[in-house]
PDB file of C-alpha atoms in Angstrom:
ATOM      1  CA  UNK Y   1      17.126-119.144  31.192  1.00  0.00           C
ATOM      2  CA  UNK Y   2      19.193-122.229  31.869  1.00  0.00           C
ATOM      3  CA  UNK Y   3      18.923-124.507  34.884  1.00  0.00           C
ATOM      4  CA  UNK Y   4      21.985-125.422  36.928  1.00  0.00           C
ATOM      5  CA  UNK Y   5      23.408-128.815  35.914  1.00  0.00           C
ATOM      6  CA  UNK Y   6      22.356-130.433  39.222  1.00  0.00           C
ATOM      7  CA  UNK Y   7      18.681-129.412  38.944  1.00  0.00           C
ATOM      8  CA  UNK Y   8      15.931-131.971  39.471  1.00  0.00           C
ATOM      9  CA  UNK Y   9      12.732-131.312  37.549  1.00  0.00           C
ATOM     10  CA  UNK Y  10       9.416-131.762  39.337  1.00  0.00           C
ATOM     11  CA  UNK Y  11       7.807-130.677  42.582  1.00  0.00           C
ATOM     12  CA  UNK Y  12      10.115-129.329  45.263  1.00  0.00           C
ATOM     13  CA  UNK Y  13       8.560-128.784  48.711  1.00  0.00           C
ATOM     14  CA  UNK Y  14       9.222-125.920  51.096  1.00  0.00           C
ATOM     15  CA  UNK Y  15      11.458-126.774  54.023  1.00  0.00           C
ATOM     16  CA  UNK Y  16       9.606-124.554  56.499  1.00  0.00           C
ATOM     17  CA  UNK Y  17      12.136-125.095  59.292  1.00  0.00           C
ATOM     18  CA  UNK Y  18      14.847-123.501  57.129  1.00  0.00           C
ATOM     19  CA  UNK Y  19      12.701-120.754  55.604  1.00  0.00           C
ATOM     20  CA  UNK Y  20      11.397-117.375  56.752  1.00  0.00           C
ATOM     21  CA  UNK Y  21       8.371-115.454  55.540  1.00  0.00           C
ATOM     22  CA  UNK Y  22       9.112-112.060  57.020  1.00  0.00           C
ATOM     23  CA  UNK Y  23       7.689-108.564  56.931  1.00  0.00           C
ATOM     24  CA  UNK Y  24       8.599-105.051  58.014  1.00  0.00           C
ATOM     25  CA  UNK Y  25       6.148-102.197  58.612  1.00  0.00           C
ATOM     26  CA  UNK Y  26       6.774 -98.675  59.888  1.00  0.00           C
ATOM     27  CA  UNK Y  27       5.204 -97.967  63.297  1.00  0.00           C
ATOM     28  CA  UNK Y  28       4.297 -94.471  64.523  1.00  0.00           C
ATOM     29  CA  UNK Y  29       6.371 -93.057  61.672  1.00  0.00           C
ATOM     30  CA  UNK Y  30       9.584 -93.500  63.650  1.00  0.00           C
ATOM     31  CA  UNK Y  31      10.426 -97.194  63.925  1.00  0.00           C
ATOM     32  CA  UNK Y  32      10.042-100.443  62.046  1.00  0.00           C
ATOM     33  CA  UNK Y  33       8.335-103.549  63.368  1.00  0.00           C
ATOM     34  CA  UNK Y  34       9.505-106.868  62.002  1.00  0.00           C
ATOM     35  CA  UNK Y  35       7.940-110.259  62.214  1.00  0.00           C
ATOM     36  CA  UNK Y  36       7.106-113.404  60.354  1.00  0.00           C
ATOM     37  CA  UNK Y  37       4.524-116.028  59.549  1.00  0.00           C
ATOM     38  CA  UNK Y  38       5.593-119.322  61.087  1.00  0.00           C
ATOM     39  CA  UNK Y  39       3.196-121.773  59.380  1.00  0.00           C
ATOM     40  CA  UNK Y  40       3.424-122.113  55.608  1.00  0.00           C
ATOM     41  CA  UNK Y  41       3.453-124.701  52.865  1.00  0.00           C
ATOM     42  CA  UNK Y  42       4.767-124.115  49.361  1.00  0.00           C
ATOM     43  CA  UNK Y  43       5.776-125.958  46.227  1.00  0.00           C
ATOM     44  CA  UNK Y  44       8.223-125.114  43.494  1.00  0.00           C
ATOM     45  CA  UNK Y  45       7.313-126.789  40.202  1.00  0.00           C
ATOM     46  CA  UNK Y  46      10.692-126.764  38.465  1.00  0.00           C
ATOM     47  CA  UNK Y  47      10.308-127.014  34.676  1.00  0.00           C
ATOM     48  CA  UNK Y  48      12.911-127.671  31.990  1.00  0.00           C
ATOM     49  CA  UNK Y  49      12.305-124.134  30.731  1.00  0.00           C
ATOM     50  CA  UNK Y  50      12.812-121.983  33.827  1.00  0.00           C
ATOM     51  CA  UNK Y  51      10.218-119.516  32.479  1.00  0.00           C
ATOM     52  CA  UNK Y  52       7.612-122.264  32.981  1.00  0.00           C
ATOM     53  CA  UNK Y  53       8.567-122.799  36.627  1.00  0.00           C
ATOM     54  CA  UNK Y  54       5.742-122.144  39.109  1.00  0.00           C
ATOM     55  CA  UNK Y  55       5.577-121.452  42.827  1.00  0.00           C
ATOM     56  CA  UNK Y  56       2.495-121.674  45.001  1.00  0.00           C
ATOM     57  CA  UNK Y  57       2.218-121.045  48.719  1.00  0.00           C
ATOM     58  CA  UNK Y  58      -0.363-121.128  51.479  1.00  0.00           C
ATOM     59  CA  UNK Y  59       0.310-119.238  54.715  1.00  0.00           C
ATOM     60  CA  UNK Y  60      -1.708-119.623  57.919  1.00  0.00           C
ATOM     61  CA  UNK Y  61      -2.666-116.093  59.001  1.00  0.00           C
ATOM     62  CA  UNK Y  62      -2.932-117.215  62.640  1.00  0.00           C
ATOM     63  CA  UNK Y  63       0.837-117.824  62.543  1.00  0.00           C
ATOM     64  CA  UNK Y  64       1.500-114.040  62.450  1.00  0.00           C
ATOM     65  CA  UNK Y  65       4.295-113.399  64.957  1.00  0.00           C
ATOM     66  CA  UNK Y  66       5.818-110.003  65.650  1.00  0.00           C
ATOM     67  CA  UNK Y  67       7.221-110.940  69.040  1.00  0.00           C
ATOM     68  CA  UNK Y  68       4.526-109.079  71.001  1.00  0.00           C
ATOM     69  CA  UNK Y  69       1.505-111.129  72.140  1.00  0.00           C
ATOM     70  CA  UNK Y  70      -0.820-108.112  72.445  1.00  0.00           C
ATOM     71  CA  UNK Y  71       0.006-106.792  68.978  1.00  0.00           C
ATOM     72  CA  UNK Y  72      -0.162-110.294  67.488  1.00  0.00           C
ATOM     73  CA  UNK Y  73      -3.640-110.811  68.963  1.00  0.00           C
ATOM     74  CA  UNK Y  74      -4.828-107.480  67.541  1.00  0.00           C
ATOM     75  CA  UNK Y  75      -3.407-108.187  64.075  1.00  0.00           C
ATOM     76  CA  UNK Y  76      -4.962-111.675  64.026  1.00  0.00           C
ATOM     77  CA  UNK Y  77      -8.343-110.122  64.929  1.00  0.00           C
ATOM     78  CA  UNK Y  78     -11.058-108.471  62.842  1.00  0.00           C
ATOM     79  CA  UNK Y  79      -9.181-105.130  62.542  1.00  0.00           C
ATOM     80  CA  UNK Y  80      -6.533-106.788  60.362  1.00  0.00           C
ATOM     81  CA  UNK Y  81      -6.338-110.439  59.206  1.00  0.00           C
ATOM     82  CA  UNK Y  82      -9.585-111.698  60.781  1.00  0.00           C
ATOM     83  CA  UNK Y  83      -8.072-115.182  60.995  1.00  0.00           C
ATOM     84  CA  UNK Y  84     -11.372-116.839  61.910  1.00  0.00           C
ATOM     85  CA  UNK Y  85     -12.941-115.764  58.611  1.00  0.00           C
ATOM     86  CA  UNK Y  86      -9.720-115.753  56.523  1.00  0.00           C
ATOM     87  CA  UNK Y  87      -7.437-118.485  57.908  1.00  0.00           C
ATOM     88  CA  UNK Y  88      -5.080-118.437  54.916  1.00  0.00           C
ATOM     89  CA  UNK Y  89      -3.357-116.154  52.491  1.00  0.00           C
ATOM     90  CA  UNK Y  90      -2.055-117.564  49.217  1.00  0.00           C
ATOM     91  CA  UNK Y  91       0.384-116.819  46.442  1.00  0.00           C
ATOM     92  CA  UNK Y  92       0.283-118.465  43.010  1.00  0.00           C
ATOM     93  CA  UNK Y  93       2.900-117.465  40.442  1.00  0.00           C
ATOM     94  CA  UNK Y  94       2.033-116.904  36.798  1.00  0.00           C
ATOM     95  CA  UNK Y  95       5.285-115.547  35.310  1.00  0.00           C
ATOM     96  CA  UNK Y  96       9.014-115.820  35.904  1.00  0.00           C
ATOM     97  CA  UNK Y  97      11.366-113.631  33.908  1.00  0.00           C
ATOM     98  CA  UNK Y  98      15.068-112.961  34.213  1.00  0.00           C
ATOM     99  CA  UNK Y  99      17.790-110.586  33.191  1.00  0.00           C
ATOM    100  CA  UNK Y 100      20.984-112.571  33.820  1.00  0.00           C
ATOM    101  CA  UNK Y 101      20.924-113.313  37.582  1.00  0.00           C
ATOM    102  CA  UNK Y 102      17.992-110.982  38.356  1.00  0.00           C
ATOM    103  CA  UNK Y 103      14.623-112.741  38.416  1.00  0.00           C
ATOM    104  CA  UNK Y 104      11.143-111.245  38.608  1.00  0.00           C
ATOM    105  CA  UNK Y 105       8.454-113.590  39.945  1.00  0.00           C
ATOM    106  CA  UNK Y 106       4.926-112.318  39.311  1.00  0.00           C
ATOM    107  CA  UNK Y 107       1.819-113.893  40.747  1.00  0.00           C
ATOM    108  CA  UNK Y 108      -1.497-113.487  42.492  1.00  0.00           C
ATOM    109  CA  UNK Y 109      -1.387-112.724  46.212  1.00  0.00           C
ATOM    110  CA  UNK Y 110      -4.662-113.225  48.082  1.00  0.00           C
ATOM    111  CA  UNK Y 111      -5.183-111.716  51.533  1.00  0.00           C
ATOM    112  CA  UNK Y 112      -8.623-111.470  53.193  1.00  0.00           C
ATOM    113  CA  UNK Y 113     -10.263-112.714  50.000  1.00  0.00           C
ATOM    114  CA  UNK Y 114      -8.736-109.908  47.899  1.00  0.00           C
ATOM    115  CA  UNK Y 115      -6.381-110.917  45.085  1.00  0.00           C
ATOM    116  CA  UNK Y 116      -3.791-108.569  43.588  1.00  0.00           C
ATOM    117  CA  UNK Y 117      -0.898-109.145  41.236  1.00  0.00           C
ATOM    118  CA  UNK Y 118       2.497-108.651  42.867  1.00  0.00           C
ATOM    119  CA  UNK Y 119       6.036-108.926  41.529  1.00  0.00           C
ATOM    120  CA  UNK Y 120       8.871-110.133  43.715  1.00  0.00           C
ATOM    121  CA  UNK Y 121      12.502-109.323  43.005  1.00  0.00           C
ATOM    122  CA  UNK Y 122      13.925-112.827  43.306  1.00  0.00           C
ATOM    123  CA  UNK Y 123      17.414-114.206  43.735  1.00  0.00           C
ATOM    124  CA  UNK Y 124      18.281-117.851  43.123  1.00  0.00           C
ATOM    125  CA  UNK Y 125      20.829-118.786  45.800  1.00  0.00           C
ATOM    126  CA  UNK Y 126      21.911-122.120  44.340  1.00  0.00           C
ATOM    127  CA  UNK Y 127      21.471-125.842  44.793  1.00  0.00           C
ATOM    128  CA  UNK Y 128      23.324-128.028  47.293  1.00  0.00           C
ATOM    129  CA  UNK Y 129      23.144-131.549  48.677  1.00  0.00           C
ATOM    130  CA  UNK Y 130      22.986-131.599  52.482  1.00  0.00           C
ATOM    131  CA  UNK Y 131      24.757-134.201  54.700  1.00  0.00           C
ATOM    132  CA  UNK Y 132      21.551-136.291  54.725  1.00  0.00           C
ATOM    133  CA  UNK Y 133      21.395-136.647  50.935  1.00  0.00           C
ATOM    134  CA  UNK Y 134      18.615-134.073  50.359  1.00  0.00           C
ATOM    135  CA  UNK Y 135      18.991-131.804  47.352  1.00  0.00           C
ATOM    136  CA  UNK Y 136      18.067-128.263  48.359  1.00  0.00           C
ATOM    137  CA  UNK Y 137      17.501-125.007  46.485  1.00  0.00           C
ATOM    138  CA  UNK Y 138      17.596-121.585  48.082  1.00  0.00           C
ATOM    139  CA  UNK Y 139      15.593-118.553  46.982  1.00  0.00           C
ATOM    140  CA  UNK Y 140      15.410-115.011  48.348  1.00  0.00           C
ATOM    141  CA  UNK Y 141      12.613-112.660  47.300  1.00  0.00           C
ATOM    142  CA  UNK Y 142      11.246-109.273  48.284  1.00  0.00           C
ATOM    143  CA  UNK Y 143       8.467-106.883  47.425  1.00  0.00           C
ATOM    144  CA  UNK Y 144       6.461-104.085  48.987  1.00  0.00           C
ATOM    145  CA  UNK Y 145       2.667-104.085  49.097  1.00  0.00           C
ATOM    146  CA  UNK Y 146      -0.042-101.657  50.131  1.00  0.00           C
ATOM    147  CA  UNK Y 147      -1.917-103.284  53.008  1.00  0.00           C
ATOM    148  CA  UNK Y 148      -4.973-101.114  52.247  1.00  0.00           C
ATOM    149  CA  UNK Y 149      -5.280-102.768  48.815  1.00  0.00           C
ATOM    150  CA  UNK Y 150      -5.908-106.036  50.691  1.00  0.00           C
ATOM    151  CA  UNK Y 151      -8.528-104.643  53.064  1.00  0.00           C
ATOM    152  CA  UNK Y 152      -6.112-104.174  55.975  1.00  0.00           C
ATOM    153  CA  UNK Y 153      -7.214-100.621  56.664  1.00  0.00           C
ATOM    154  CA  UNK Y 154      -7.262-100.243  60.464  1.00  0.00           C
ATOM    155  CA  UNK Y 155      -5.180 -97.349  61.764  1.00  0.00           C
ATOM    156  CA  UNK Y 156      -5.015 -94.708  64.471  1.00  0.00           C
ATOM    157  CA  UNK Y 157      -4.153 -91.032  64.091  1.00  0.00           C
ATOM    158  CA  UNK Y 158      -1.127 -89.719  65.954  1.00  0.00           C
ATOM    159  CA  UNK Y 159      -1.299 -86.533  68.000  1.00  0.00           C
ATOM    160  CA  UNK Y 160       1.669 -85.035  66.118  1.00  0.00           C
ATOM    161  CA  UNK Y 161       0.176 -86.016  62.758  1.00  0.00           C
ATOM    162  CA  UNK Y 162       0.460 -89.125  60.671  1.00  0.00           C
ATOM    163  CA  UNK Y 163      -0.794 -92.591  61.531  1.00  0.00           C
ATOM    164  CA  UNK Y 164       0.254 -95.455  63.772  1.00  0.00           C
ATOM    165  CA  UNK Y 165       0.799 -98.104  61.066  1.00  0.00           C
ATOM    166  CA  UNK Y 166       2.181 -97.346  57.602  1.00  0.00           C
ATOM    167  CA  UNK Y 167       0.336 -98.511  54.510  1.00  0.00           C
ATOM    168  CA  UNK Y 168       3.460-100.009  52.944  1.00  0.00           C
ATOM    169  CA  UNK Y 169       4.574-103.440  54.106  1.00  0.00           C
ATOM    170  CA  UNK Y 170       7.905-104.870  52.978  1.00  0.00           C
ATOM    171  CA  UNK Y 171       7.821-108.624  52.450  1.00  0.00           C
ATOM    172  CA  UNK Y 172      11.112-110.504  52.707  1.00  0.00           C
ATOM    173  CA  UNK Y 173      11.354-114.203  51.905  1.00  0.00           C
ATOM    174  CA  UNK Y 174      14.223-116.594  52.573  1.00  0.00           C
ATOM    175  CA  UNK Y 175      13.072-119.952  51.244  1.00  0.00           C
ATOM    176  CA  UNK Y 176      14.597-123.423  51.126  1.00  0.00           C
ATOM    177  CA  UNK Y 177      13.032-126.131  48.943  1.00  0.00           C
ATOM    178  CA  UNK Y 178      13.779-129.855  48.941  1.00  0.00           C
ATOM    179  CA  UNK Y 179      13.890-131.744  45.620  1.00  0.00           C
ATOM    180  CA  UNK Y 180      11.662-134.703  44.905  1.00  0.00           C
ATOM    181  CA  UNK Y 181      13.172-138.075  45.762  1.00  0.00           C
ATOM    182  CA  UNK Y 182      14.970-139.773  42.878  1.00  0.00           C
ATOM    183  CA  UNK Y 183      12.912-142.512  41.242  1.00  0.00           C
TER     184      UNK Y 183
END
């Protein structure tokens, strides 16, 4: 895998104000609820051999935001994230593979103290220099996880059958990283 010609090796930091860590989950079997985590830090360790590139991220679970204060309070509580006991979730990559422009980023996702390997279908969106002289890289990634595998098991039965909250959660990432300053 070759790097673009304008790549800067080293530690790139997440530009949280231009990034989104989003999710979608089916509710009551008939609709989808979307939201995001609004407090995250991440680094992209860009290596000369792209296969050696690493990403690590820490996300504050209390920053869960679905746009509904009552639901957000419930999800932050003991039934779901238990943010007092588990204030962070983390992701640490351990493999990056590609097939032309299709990348697969595999790593360890930890939620509520439970770590599972996940693979994200990842798209490199390019590198650009902004009007302020910052070199930026854009990355999109997505995966689907089972929330039950991470101890997020709360649910309620529906009168017509089924459950209130689906097990599958789609994770959608739109990330911007800023290159290290030139020496």
